[in-house]
mmCIF file of C-alpha atoms in Angstrom:
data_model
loop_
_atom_site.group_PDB
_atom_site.id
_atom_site.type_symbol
_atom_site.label_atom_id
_atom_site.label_comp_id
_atom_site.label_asym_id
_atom_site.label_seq_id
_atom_site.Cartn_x
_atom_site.Cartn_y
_atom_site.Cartn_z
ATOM 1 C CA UNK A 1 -165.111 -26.079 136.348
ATOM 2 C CA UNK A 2 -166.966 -29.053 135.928
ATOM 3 C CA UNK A 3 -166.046 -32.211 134.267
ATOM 4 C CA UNK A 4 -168.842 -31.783 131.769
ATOM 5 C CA UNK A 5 -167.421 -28.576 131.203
ATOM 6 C CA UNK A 6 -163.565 -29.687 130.346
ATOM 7 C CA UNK A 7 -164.055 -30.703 126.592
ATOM 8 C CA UNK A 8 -163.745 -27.420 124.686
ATOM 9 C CA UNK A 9 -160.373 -26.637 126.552
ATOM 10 C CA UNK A 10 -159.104 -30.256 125.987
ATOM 11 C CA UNK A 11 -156.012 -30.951 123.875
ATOM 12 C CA UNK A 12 -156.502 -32.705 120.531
ATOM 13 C CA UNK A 13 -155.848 -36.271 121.327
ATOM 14 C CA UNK A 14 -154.111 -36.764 117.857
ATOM 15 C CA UNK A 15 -151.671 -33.958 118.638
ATOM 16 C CA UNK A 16 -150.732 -34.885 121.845
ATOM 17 C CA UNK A 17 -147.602 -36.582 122.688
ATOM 18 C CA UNK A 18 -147.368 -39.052 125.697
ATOM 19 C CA UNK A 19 -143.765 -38.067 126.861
ATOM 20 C CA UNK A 20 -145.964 -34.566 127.446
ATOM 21 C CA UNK A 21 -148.066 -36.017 129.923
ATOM 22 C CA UNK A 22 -148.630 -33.707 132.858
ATOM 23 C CA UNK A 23 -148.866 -34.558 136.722
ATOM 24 C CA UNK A 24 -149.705 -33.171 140.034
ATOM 25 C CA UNK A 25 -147.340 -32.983 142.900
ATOM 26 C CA UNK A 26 -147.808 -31.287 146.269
ATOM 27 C CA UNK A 27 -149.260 -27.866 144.514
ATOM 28 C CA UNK A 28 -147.434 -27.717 141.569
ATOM 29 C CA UNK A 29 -148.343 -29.443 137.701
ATOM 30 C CA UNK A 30 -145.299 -30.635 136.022
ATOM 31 C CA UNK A 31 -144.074 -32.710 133.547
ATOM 32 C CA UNK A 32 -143.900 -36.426 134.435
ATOM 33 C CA UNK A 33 -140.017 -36.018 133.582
ATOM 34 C CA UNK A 34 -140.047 -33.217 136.107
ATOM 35 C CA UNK A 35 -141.451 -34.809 138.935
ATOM 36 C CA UNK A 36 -139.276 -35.683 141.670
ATOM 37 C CA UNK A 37 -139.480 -36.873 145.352
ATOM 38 C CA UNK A 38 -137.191 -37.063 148.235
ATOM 39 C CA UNK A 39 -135.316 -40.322 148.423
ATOM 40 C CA UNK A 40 -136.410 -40.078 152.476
ATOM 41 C CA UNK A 41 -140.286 -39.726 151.810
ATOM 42 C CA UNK A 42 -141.756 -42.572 153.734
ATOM 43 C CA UNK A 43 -143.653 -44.113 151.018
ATOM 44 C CA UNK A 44 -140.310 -44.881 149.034
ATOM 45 C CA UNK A 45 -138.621 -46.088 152.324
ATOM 46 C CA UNK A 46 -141.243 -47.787 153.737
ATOM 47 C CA UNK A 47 -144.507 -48.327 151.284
ATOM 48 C CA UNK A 48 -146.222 -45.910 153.742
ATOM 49 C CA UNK A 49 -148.953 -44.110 152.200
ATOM 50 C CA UNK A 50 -152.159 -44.786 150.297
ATOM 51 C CA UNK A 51 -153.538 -44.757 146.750
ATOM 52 C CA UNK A 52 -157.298 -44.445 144.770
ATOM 53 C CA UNK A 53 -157.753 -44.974 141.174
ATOM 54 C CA UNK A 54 -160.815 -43.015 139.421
ATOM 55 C CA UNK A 55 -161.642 -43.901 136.312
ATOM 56 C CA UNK A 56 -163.133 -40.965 133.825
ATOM 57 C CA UNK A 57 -165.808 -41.817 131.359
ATOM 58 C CA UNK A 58 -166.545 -39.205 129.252
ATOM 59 C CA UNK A 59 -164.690 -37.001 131.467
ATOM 60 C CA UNK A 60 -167.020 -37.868 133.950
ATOM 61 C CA UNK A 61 -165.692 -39.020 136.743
ATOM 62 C CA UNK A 62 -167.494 -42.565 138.078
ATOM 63 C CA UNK A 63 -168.932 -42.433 141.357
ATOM 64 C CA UNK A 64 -166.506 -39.906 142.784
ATOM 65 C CA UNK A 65 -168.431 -39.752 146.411
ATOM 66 C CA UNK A 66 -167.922 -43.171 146.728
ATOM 67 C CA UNK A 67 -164.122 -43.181 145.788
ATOM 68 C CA UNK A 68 -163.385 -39.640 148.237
ATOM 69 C CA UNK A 69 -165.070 -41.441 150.830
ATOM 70 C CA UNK A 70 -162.574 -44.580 150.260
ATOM 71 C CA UNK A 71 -159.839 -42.141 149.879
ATOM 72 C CA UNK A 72 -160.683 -40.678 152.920
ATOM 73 C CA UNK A 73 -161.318 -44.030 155.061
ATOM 74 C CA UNK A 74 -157.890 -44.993 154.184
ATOM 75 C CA UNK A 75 -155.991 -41.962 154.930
ATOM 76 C CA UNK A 76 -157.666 -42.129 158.374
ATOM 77 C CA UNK A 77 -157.356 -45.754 159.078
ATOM 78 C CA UNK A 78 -152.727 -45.482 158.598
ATOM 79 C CA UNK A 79 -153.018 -41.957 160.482
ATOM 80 C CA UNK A 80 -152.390 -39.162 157.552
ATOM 81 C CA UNK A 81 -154.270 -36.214 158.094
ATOM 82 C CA UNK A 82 -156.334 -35.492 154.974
ATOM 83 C CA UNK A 83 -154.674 -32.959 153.317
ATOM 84 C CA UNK A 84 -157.311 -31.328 151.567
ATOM 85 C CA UNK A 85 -160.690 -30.769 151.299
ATOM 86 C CA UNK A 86 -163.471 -32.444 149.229
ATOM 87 C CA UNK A 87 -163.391 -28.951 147.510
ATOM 88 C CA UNK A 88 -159.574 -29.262 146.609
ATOM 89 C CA UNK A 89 -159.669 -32.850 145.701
ATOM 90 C CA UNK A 90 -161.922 -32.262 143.189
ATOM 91 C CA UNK A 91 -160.355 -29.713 141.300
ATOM 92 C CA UNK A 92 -157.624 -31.054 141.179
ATOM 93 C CA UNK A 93 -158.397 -33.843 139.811
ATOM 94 C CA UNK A 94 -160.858 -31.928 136.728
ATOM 95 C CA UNK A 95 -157.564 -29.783 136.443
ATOM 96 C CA UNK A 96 -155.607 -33.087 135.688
ATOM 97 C CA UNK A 97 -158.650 -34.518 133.195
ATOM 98 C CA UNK A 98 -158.144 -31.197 131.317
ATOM 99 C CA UNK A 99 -154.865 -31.256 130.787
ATOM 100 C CA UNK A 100 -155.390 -34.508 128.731
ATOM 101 C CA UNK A 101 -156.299 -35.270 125.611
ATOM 102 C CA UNK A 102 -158.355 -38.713 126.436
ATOM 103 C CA UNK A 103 -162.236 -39.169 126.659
ATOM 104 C CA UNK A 104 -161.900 -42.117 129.063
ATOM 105 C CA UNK A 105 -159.463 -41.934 131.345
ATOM 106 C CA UNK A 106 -157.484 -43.261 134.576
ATOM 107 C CA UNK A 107 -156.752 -40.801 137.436
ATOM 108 C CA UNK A 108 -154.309 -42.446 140.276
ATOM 109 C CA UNK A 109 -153.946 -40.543 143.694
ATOM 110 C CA UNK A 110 -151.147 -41.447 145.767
ATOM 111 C CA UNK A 111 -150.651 -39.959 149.049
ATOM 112 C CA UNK A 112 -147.837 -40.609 151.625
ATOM 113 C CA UNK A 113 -146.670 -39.500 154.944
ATOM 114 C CA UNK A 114 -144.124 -37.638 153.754
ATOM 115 C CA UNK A 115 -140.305 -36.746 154.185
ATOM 116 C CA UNK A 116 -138.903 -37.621 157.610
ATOM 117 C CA UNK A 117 -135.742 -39.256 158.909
ATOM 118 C CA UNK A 118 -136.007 -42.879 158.445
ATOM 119 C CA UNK A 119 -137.773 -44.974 161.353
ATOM 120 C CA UNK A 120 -140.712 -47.156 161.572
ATOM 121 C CA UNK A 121 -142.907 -45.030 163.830
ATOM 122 C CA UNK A 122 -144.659 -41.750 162.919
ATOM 123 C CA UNK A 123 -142.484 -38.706 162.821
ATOM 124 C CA UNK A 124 -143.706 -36.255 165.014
ATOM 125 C CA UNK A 125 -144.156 -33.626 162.296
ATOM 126 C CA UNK A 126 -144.362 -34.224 158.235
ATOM 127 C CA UNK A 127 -146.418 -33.165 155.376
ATOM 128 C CA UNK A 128 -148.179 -35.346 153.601
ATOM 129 C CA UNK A 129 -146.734 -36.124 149.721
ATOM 130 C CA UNK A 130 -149.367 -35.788 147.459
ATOM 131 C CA UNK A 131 -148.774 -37.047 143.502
ATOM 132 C CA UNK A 132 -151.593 -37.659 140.951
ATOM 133 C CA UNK A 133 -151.434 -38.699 137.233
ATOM 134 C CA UNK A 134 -153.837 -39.548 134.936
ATOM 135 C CA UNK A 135 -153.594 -42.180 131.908
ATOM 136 C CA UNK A 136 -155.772 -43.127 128.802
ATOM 137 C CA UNK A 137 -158.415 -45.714 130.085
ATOM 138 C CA UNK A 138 -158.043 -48.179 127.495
ATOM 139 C CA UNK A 139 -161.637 -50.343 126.008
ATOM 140 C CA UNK A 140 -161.359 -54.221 126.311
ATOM 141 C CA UNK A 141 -160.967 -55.541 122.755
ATOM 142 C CA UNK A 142 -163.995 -56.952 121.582
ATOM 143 C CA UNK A 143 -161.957 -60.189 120.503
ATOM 144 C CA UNK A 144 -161.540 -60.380 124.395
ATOM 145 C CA UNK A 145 -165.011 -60.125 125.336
ATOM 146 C CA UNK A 146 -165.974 -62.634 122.979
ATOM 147 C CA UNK A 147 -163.469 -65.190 124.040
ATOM 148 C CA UNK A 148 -162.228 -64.468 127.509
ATOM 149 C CA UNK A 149 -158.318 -65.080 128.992
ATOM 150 C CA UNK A 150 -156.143 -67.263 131.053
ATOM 151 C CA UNK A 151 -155.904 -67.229 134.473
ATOM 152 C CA UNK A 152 -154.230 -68.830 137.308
ATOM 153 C CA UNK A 153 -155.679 -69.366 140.914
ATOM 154 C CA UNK A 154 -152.898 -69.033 143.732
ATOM 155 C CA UNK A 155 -153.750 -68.691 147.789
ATOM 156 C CA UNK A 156 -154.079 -64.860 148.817
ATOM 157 C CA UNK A 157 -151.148 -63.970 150.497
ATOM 158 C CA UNK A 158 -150.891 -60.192 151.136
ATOM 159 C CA UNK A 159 -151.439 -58.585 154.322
ATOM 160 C CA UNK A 160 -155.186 -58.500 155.984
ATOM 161 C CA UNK A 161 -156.031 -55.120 155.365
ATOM 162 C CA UNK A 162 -157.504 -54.816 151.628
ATOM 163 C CA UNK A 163 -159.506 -52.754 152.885
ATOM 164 C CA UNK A 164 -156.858 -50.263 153.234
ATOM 165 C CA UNK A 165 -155.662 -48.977 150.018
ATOM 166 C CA UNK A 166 -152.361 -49.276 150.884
ATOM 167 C CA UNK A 167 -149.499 -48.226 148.286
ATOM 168 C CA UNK A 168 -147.588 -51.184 149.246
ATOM 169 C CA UNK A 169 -148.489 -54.180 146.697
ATOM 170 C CA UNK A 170 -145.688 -56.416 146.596
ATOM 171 C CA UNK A 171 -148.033 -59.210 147.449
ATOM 172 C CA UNK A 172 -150.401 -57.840 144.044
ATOM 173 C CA UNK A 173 -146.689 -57.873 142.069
ATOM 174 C CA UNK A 174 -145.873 -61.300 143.130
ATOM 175 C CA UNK A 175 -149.644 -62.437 142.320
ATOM 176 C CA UNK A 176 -149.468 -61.012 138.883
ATOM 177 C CA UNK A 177 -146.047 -61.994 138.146
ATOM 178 C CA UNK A 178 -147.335 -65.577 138.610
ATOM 179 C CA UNK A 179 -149.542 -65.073 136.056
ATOM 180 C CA UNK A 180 -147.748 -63.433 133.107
ATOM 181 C CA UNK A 181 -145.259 -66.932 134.063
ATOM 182 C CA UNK A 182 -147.435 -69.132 133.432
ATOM 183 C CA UNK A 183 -148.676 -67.292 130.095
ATOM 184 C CA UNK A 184 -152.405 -65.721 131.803
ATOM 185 C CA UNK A 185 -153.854 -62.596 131.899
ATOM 186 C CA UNK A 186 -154.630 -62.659 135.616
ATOM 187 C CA UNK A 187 -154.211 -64.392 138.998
ATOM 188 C CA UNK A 188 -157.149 -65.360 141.151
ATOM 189 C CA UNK A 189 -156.652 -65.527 144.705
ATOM 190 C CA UNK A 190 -158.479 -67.068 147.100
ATOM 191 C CA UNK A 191 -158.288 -67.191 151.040
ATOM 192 C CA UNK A 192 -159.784 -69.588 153.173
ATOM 193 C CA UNK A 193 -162.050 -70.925 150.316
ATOM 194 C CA UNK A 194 -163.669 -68.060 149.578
ATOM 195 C CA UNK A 195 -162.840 -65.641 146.108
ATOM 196 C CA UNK A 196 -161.005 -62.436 147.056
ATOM 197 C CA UNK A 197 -160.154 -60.596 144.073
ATOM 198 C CA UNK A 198 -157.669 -60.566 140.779
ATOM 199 C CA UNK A 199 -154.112 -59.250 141.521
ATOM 200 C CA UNK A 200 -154.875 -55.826 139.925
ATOM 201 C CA UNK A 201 -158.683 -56.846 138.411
ATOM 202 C CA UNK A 202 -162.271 -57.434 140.120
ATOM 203 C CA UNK A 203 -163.229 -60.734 140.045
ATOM 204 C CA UNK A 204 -167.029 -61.493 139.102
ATOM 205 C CA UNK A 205 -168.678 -64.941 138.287
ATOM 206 C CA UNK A 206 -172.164 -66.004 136.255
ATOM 207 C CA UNK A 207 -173.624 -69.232 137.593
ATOM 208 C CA UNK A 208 -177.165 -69.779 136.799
ATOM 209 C CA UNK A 209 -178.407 -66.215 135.779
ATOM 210 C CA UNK A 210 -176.864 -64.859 139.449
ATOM 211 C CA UNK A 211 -173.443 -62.662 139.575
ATOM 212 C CA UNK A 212 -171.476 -63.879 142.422
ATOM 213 C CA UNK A 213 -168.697 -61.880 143.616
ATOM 214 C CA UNK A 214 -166.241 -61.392 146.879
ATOM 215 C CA UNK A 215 -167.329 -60.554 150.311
ATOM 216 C CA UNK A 216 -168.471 -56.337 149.656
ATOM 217 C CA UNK A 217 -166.546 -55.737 152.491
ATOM 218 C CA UNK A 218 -163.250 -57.266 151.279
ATOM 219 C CA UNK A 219 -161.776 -54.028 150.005
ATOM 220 C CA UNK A 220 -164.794 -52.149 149.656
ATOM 221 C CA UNK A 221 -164.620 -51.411 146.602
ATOM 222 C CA UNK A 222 -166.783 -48.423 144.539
ATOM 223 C CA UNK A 223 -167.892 -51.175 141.556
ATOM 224 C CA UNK A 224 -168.996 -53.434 144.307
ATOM 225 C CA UNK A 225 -171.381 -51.466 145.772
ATOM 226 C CA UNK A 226 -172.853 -50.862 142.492
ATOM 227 C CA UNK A 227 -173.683 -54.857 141.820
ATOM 228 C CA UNK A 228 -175.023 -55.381 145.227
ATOM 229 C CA UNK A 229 -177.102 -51.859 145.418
#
């Protein structure tokens, strides 16, 4: 079924219930209270696994090509065999969207290397974890738009592969921590001179009629490519 298709079969958002909420995990939908992992899987031991976010608009799904194709770069670049096809990604993610109540929403995909006696390199054999949930995509209040937030610029310190979407972000906690000390909205970070990006946010400036924004290679991300198409 498409995501066009999912409205008519949608719950009522004013009869839904958050503590309801239902996720995906390795072929089975659950409640969130339901779902469990291993206390050996490798991306709660080690932060070894990767994550995309796809937000819904409409119960469309934005630029979902672009974000597989991420998804996919990532799994490939730590080692984890994709474990399932464009096909299978897909519905499973429409199957999620219609489970929900929300016109807008926020799918997160979180894949790991899976259960395996704890040591830094690969196990030889392990199946992939796969978890996916799905939250209301919340608009930006307008009193926000008109008048903008705090923020705080600190030095970019996580590791040097943003490109990878890695589920390991204690650098991004520490970043956005900073900020909610000193009273901001958001943390700018910066490495050698140059903009990188907010600790959980894209970062995008307007000087003179141009909009200036990171390196499009920094983390590659899917809105990115849509300003500089």
């Amino acid at each position: 079924m498409h995501a066009s298709q999912l409205n008519s079969s949608a719950i009522n958002a004013t009869e839904f219930n958050e503590d309801e909420t239902t996720v995906y995990l390795n072929g089975e939908f659950l409640p969130l209270s339901q779902a469990k992992i291993p206390v050996l899987d490798r991306g709660f031991i080690f932060g070894d696994g990767i994550y995309e976010v796809v937000p819904a608009y409409a119960r469309r799904l934005f630029r979902w090509p672009e974000h597989l194709a991420r998804l996919k770069r990532s799994l490939a670049k730590i080692r984890i065999d994709n474990p399932y096809s464009d096909t299978q990604w897909l519905a499973l993610i429409e199957s999620l969207i219609q489970k929900h109540p929300w016109s807008e929403q926020f799918v997160y995909l979180h894949i790991t290397r899976g259960v395996a006696k704890r040591d830094h390199a690969f196990p030889k054999s392990s199946k992939a974890t796969v978890f996916a949930m799905t939250s209301q995509l919340q608009p930006v209040p307008e009193q926000l738009r008109r008048e903008g937030v705090a923020a705080i610029t600190l030095d970019d310190q996580r590791w040097l592969h943003c490109d990878i979407k890695s589920i390991s972000l204690l650098g991004n906690v520490l970043a956005r921590q900073a900020a909610v000390d000193a009273s901001a909205a958001e943390c700018i970070q910066f490495r050698d001179g140059q903009m990188t990006e907010g600790s959980s946010s894209n970062i995008w400036l307007v000087r003179h009629g141009e909009v200036l924004g990171a390196p499009v290679d920094h983390r590659r991300g899917t809105r990115q490519a849509v300003w500089y198409a």
